XYZ file of C-alpha atoms in Angstrom:
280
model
C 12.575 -28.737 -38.837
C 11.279 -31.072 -35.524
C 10.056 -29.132 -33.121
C 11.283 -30.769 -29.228
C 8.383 -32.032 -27.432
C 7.431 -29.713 -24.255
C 8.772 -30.529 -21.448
C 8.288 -29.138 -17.455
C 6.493 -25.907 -18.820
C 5.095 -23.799 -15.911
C 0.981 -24.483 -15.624
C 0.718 -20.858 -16.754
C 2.537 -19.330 -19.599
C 2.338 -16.780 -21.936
C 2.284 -16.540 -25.407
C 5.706 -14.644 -25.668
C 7.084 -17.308 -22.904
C 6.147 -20.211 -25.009
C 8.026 -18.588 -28.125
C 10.975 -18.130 -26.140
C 11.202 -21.254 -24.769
C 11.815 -22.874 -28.534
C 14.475 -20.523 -29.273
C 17.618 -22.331 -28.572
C 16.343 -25.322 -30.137
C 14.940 -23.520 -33.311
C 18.023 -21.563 -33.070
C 20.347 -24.647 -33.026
C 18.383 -26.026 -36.206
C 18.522 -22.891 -38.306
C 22.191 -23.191 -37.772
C 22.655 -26.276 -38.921
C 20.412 -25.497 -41.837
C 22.798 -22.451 -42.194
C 26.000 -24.853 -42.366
C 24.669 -27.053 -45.603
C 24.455 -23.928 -47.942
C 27.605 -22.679 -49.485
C 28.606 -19.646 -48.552
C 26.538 -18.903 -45.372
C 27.833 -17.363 -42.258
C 26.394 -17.234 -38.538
C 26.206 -13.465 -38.877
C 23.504 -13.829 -41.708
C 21.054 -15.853 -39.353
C 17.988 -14.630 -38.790
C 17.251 -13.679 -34.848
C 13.889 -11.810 -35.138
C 12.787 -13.969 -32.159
C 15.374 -12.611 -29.782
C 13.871 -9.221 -29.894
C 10.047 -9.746 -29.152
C 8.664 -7.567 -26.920
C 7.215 -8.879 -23.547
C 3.829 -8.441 -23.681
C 1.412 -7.103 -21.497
C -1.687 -9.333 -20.000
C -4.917 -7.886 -21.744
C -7.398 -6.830 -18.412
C -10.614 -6.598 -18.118
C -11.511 -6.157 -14.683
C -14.759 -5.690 -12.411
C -13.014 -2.880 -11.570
C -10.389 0.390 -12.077
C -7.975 -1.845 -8.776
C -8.088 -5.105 -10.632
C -6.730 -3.466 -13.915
C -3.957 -1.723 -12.383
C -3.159 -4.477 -10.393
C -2.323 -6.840 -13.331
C -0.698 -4.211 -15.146
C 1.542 -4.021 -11.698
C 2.025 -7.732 -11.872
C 2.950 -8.087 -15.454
C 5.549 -4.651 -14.429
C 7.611 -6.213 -11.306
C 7.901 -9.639 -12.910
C 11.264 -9.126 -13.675
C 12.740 -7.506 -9.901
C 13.684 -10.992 -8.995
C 11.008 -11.299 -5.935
C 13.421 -8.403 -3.962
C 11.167 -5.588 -3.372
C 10.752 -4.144 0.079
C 7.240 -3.836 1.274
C 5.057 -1.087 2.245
C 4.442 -0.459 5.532
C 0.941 0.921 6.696
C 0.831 1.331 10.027
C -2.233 3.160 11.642
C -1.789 4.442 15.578
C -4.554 4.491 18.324
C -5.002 2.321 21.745
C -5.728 -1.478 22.344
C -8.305 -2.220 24.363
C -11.881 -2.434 23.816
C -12.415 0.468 25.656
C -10.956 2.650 22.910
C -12.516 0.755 20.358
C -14.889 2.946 18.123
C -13.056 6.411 19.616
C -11.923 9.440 17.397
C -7.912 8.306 18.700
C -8.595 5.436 17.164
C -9.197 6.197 14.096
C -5.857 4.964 12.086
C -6.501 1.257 14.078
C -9.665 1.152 12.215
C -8.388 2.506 9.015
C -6.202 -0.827 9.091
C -8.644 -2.854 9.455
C -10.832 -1.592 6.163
C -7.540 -2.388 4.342
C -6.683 -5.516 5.722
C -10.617 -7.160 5.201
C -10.862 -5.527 1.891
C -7.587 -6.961 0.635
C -7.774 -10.317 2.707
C -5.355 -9.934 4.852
C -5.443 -10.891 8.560
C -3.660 -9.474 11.234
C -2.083 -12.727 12.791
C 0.552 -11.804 13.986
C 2.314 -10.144 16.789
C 6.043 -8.602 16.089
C 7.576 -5.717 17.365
C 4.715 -4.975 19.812
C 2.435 -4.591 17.082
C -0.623 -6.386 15.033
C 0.955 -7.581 11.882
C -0.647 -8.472 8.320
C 1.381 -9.850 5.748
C -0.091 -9.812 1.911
C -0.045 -8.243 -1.858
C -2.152 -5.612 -3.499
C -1.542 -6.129 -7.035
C 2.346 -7.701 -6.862
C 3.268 -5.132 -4.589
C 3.994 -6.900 -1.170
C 2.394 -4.918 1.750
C 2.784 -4.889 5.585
C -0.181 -3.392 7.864
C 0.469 -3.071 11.531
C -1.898 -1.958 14.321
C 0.915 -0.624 17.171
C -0.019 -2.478 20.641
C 2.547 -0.136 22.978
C -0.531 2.611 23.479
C -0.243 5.571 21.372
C 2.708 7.617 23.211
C 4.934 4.853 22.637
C 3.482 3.742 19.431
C 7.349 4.568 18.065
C 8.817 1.483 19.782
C 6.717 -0.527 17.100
C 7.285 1.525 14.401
C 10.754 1.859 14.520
C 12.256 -1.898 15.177
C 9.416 -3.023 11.944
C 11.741 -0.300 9.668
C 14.457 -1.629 11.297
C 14.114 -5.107 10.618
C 12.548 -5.249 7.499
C 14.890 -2.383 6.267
C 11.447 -0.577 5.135
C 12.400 2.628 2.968
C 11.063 5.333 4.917
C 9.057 6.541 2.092
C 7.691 3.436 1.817
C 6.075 3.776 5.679
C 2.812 5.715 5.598
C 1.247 6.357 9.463
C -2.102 7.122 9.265
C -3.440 8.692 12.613
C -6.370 11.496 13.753
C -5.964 14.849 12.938
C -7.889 17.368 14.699
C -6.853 20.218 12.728
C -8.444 18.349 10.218
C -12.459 19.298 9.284
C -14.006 15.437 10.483
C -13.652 12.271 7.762
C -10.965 15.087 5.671
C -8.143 13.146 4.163
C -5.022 14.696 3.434
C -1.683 12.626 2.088
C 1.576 14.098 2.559
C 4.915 12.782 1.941
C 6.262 14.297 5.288
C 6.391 16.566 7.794
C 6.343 17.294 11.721
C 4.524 15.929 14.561
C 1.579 18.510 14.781
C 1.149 17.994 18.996
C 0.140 14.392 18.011
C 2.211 11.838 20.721
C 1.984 9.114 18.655
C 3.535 10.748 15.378
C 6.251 12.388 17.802
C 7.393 8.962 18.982
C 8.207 7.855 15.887
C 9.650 10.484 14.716
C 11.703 10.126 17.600
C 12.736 6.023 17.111
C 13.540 6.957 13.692
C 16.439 9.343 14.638
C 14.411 12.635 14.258
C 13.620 11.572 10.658
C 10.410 13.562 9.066
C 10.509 12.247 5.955
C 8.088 9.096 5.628
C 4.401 9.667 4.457
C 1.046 10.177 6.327
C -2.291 9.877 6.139
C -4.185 12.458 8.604
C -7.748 11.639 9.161
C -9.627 14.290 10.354
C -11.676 14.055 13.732
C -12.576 18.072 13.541
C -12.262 20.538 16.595
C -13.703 19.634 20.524
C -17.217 21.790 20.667
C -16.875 24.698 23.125
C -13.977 24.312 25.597
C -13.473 20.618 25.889
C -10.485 19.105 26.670
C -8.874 17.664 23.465
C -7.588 14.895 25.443
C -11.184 14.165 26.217
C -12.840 14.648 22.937
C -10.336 12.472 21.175
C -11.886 9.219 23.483
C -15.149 10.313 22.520
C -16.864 7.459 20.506
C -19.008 8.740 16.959
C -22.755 9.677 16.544
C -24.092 7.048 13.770
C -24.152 10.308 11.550
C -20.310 10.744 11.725
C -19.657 7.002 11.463
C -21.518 7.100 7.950
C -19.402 9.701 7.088
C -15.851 7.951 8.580
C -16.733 5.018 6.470
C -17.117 6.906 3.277
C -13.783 8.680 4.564
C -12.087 4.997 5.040
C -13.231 3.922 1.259
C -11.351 6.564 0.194
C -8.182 5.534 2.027
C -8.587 2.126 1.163
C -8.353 3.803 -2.678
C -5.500 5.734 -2.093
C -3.810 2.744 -0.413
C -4.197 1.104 -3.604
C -3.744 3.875 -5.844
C 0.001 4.676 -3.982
C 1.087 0.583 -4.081
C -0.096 0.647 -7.915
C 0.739 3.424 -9.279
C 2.759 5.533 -7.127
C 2.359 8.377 -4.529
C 2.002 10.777 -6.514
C -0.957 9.854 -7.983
C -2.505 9.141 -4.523
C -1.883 12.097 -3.019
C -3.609 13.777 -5.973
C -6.545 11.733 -5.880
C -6.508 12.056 -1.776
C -6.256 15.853 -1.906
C -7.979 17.272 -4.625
C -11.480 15.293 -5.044
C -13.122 14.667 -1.822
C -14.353 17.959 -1.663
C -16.227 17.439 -4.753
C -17.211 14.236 -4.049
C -18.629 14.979 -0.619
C -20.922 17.617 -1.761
C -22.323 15.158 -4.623
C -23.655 12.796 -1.766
């Protein structure tokens, strides 16, 4: 039997791909074959070909992310390129004179994501800083809100519109201070707490609770400070040590929720740091 020369293959294929792309020819030929001997019928042919399972890339990573993001790649190959996006957004003020501040906190948490995973905010749409990119084959959105944090629901809500974002796919990450400082906790919904910026977009998504959030905790105002003030406070070099151990953690759960689900990140989120903070 001739094999037919290859001909436009893709620069990259797999085994199980190359295998499947002789089949109609080898398939033709056993059928002819099939024809010349008395007797034989097309329901005797043999079709073990037809029934190979895909296989899965073999991975081995630098590291726990990598892995499960080829195993993510080789699992959405087949959705036809029409999966909707997750949307990060994290809420504070623009302005360089909020820059470093415990309101702030959910801007900055953005930006560990978007320099870890190489994605630059370059854009501005729906009053916000947008970043377009993958983790794994998961596409991802992260947008930094530009309206001020009161309003930050004007953003949020026209990007959901627009992209017609499931709402569990939209996680708002934003300072907590009922929180213990550089706490995590990932929920899949819930109220505003007194926070303006969540209550805005609960509002601008017709009253709708039920999207995900990241609180980052900025702890309680000492004595009897005004919360409004404390939360434009900027961080002692001690507590920005700790926030960036904090943010590597929600850079992990970022990647642990577009991977493998939210499940699995809230678990990791809320049930380790403890530990892991007193091992330090």
């Amino acid at each position: 039997m001739t094999i037919p020369a290859r001909t436009a293959l893709p620069r990259r294929l797999s085994r199980a791909q190359l295998v499947i792309s002789y089949i109609p020819a080898a398939a033709a030929a056993a059928a002819t074959a099939m024809r010349l001997l008395p007797g034989a019928s097309a329901s005797r042919l043999p079709s073990p070909l037809l029934s190979l399972p895909r296989g899965r890339p073999r991975c081995v990573p630098a590291s726990s992310s990598a892995c499960r993001a080829a195993s993510s790649s080789a699992a959405g190959a087949g959705d036809g390129g029409a999966r909707k996006p997750w949307l990060f957004v994290g809420l504070g003020n623009p302005g360089k004179v909020y820059q470093g501040t415990r309101h702030n906190v959910g801007f900055e948490m953005i930006d560990v994501i978007a320099e870890a995973e190489g994605i630059p905010l370059s854009s501005m749409q729906f009053k916000a800083m947008v970043g377009k990119g993958r983790i794994g084959d998961a596409p991802i959105m992260l947008a930094k809100p530009q309206t001020f944090m009161n309003a930050s629901g004007e953003s949020v809500g026209q990007l959901v519109s627009y992209f017609k974002i499931p709402l569990n796919q939209v996680i708002v990450m934003y300072d907590d201070l009922d929180l213990p400082f550089a706490k995590l906790r990932l929920l899949p919904k819930g109220g505003h707490g007194g926070h303006n910026g969540m209550r805005s977009i609960i509002n601008h998504l017709k009253q709708s609770r039920d999207f995900p959030r990241l609180r980052i905790g900025i702890g309680r105002p000492p004595g009897k400070m005004d919360p409004a003030n404390f939360v434009l406070r900027p961080f002692t070099k001690k507590e920005q040590e700790e926030l960036d151990f904090a943010f590597h953690r929600g850079l992990e759960a970022v990647r642990i929720m577009v991977l493998e689900g939210f499940n699995k990140s809230a678990t990791y989120v809320n049930t380790s740091q403890s530990s892991e903070m007193l091992n330090r």
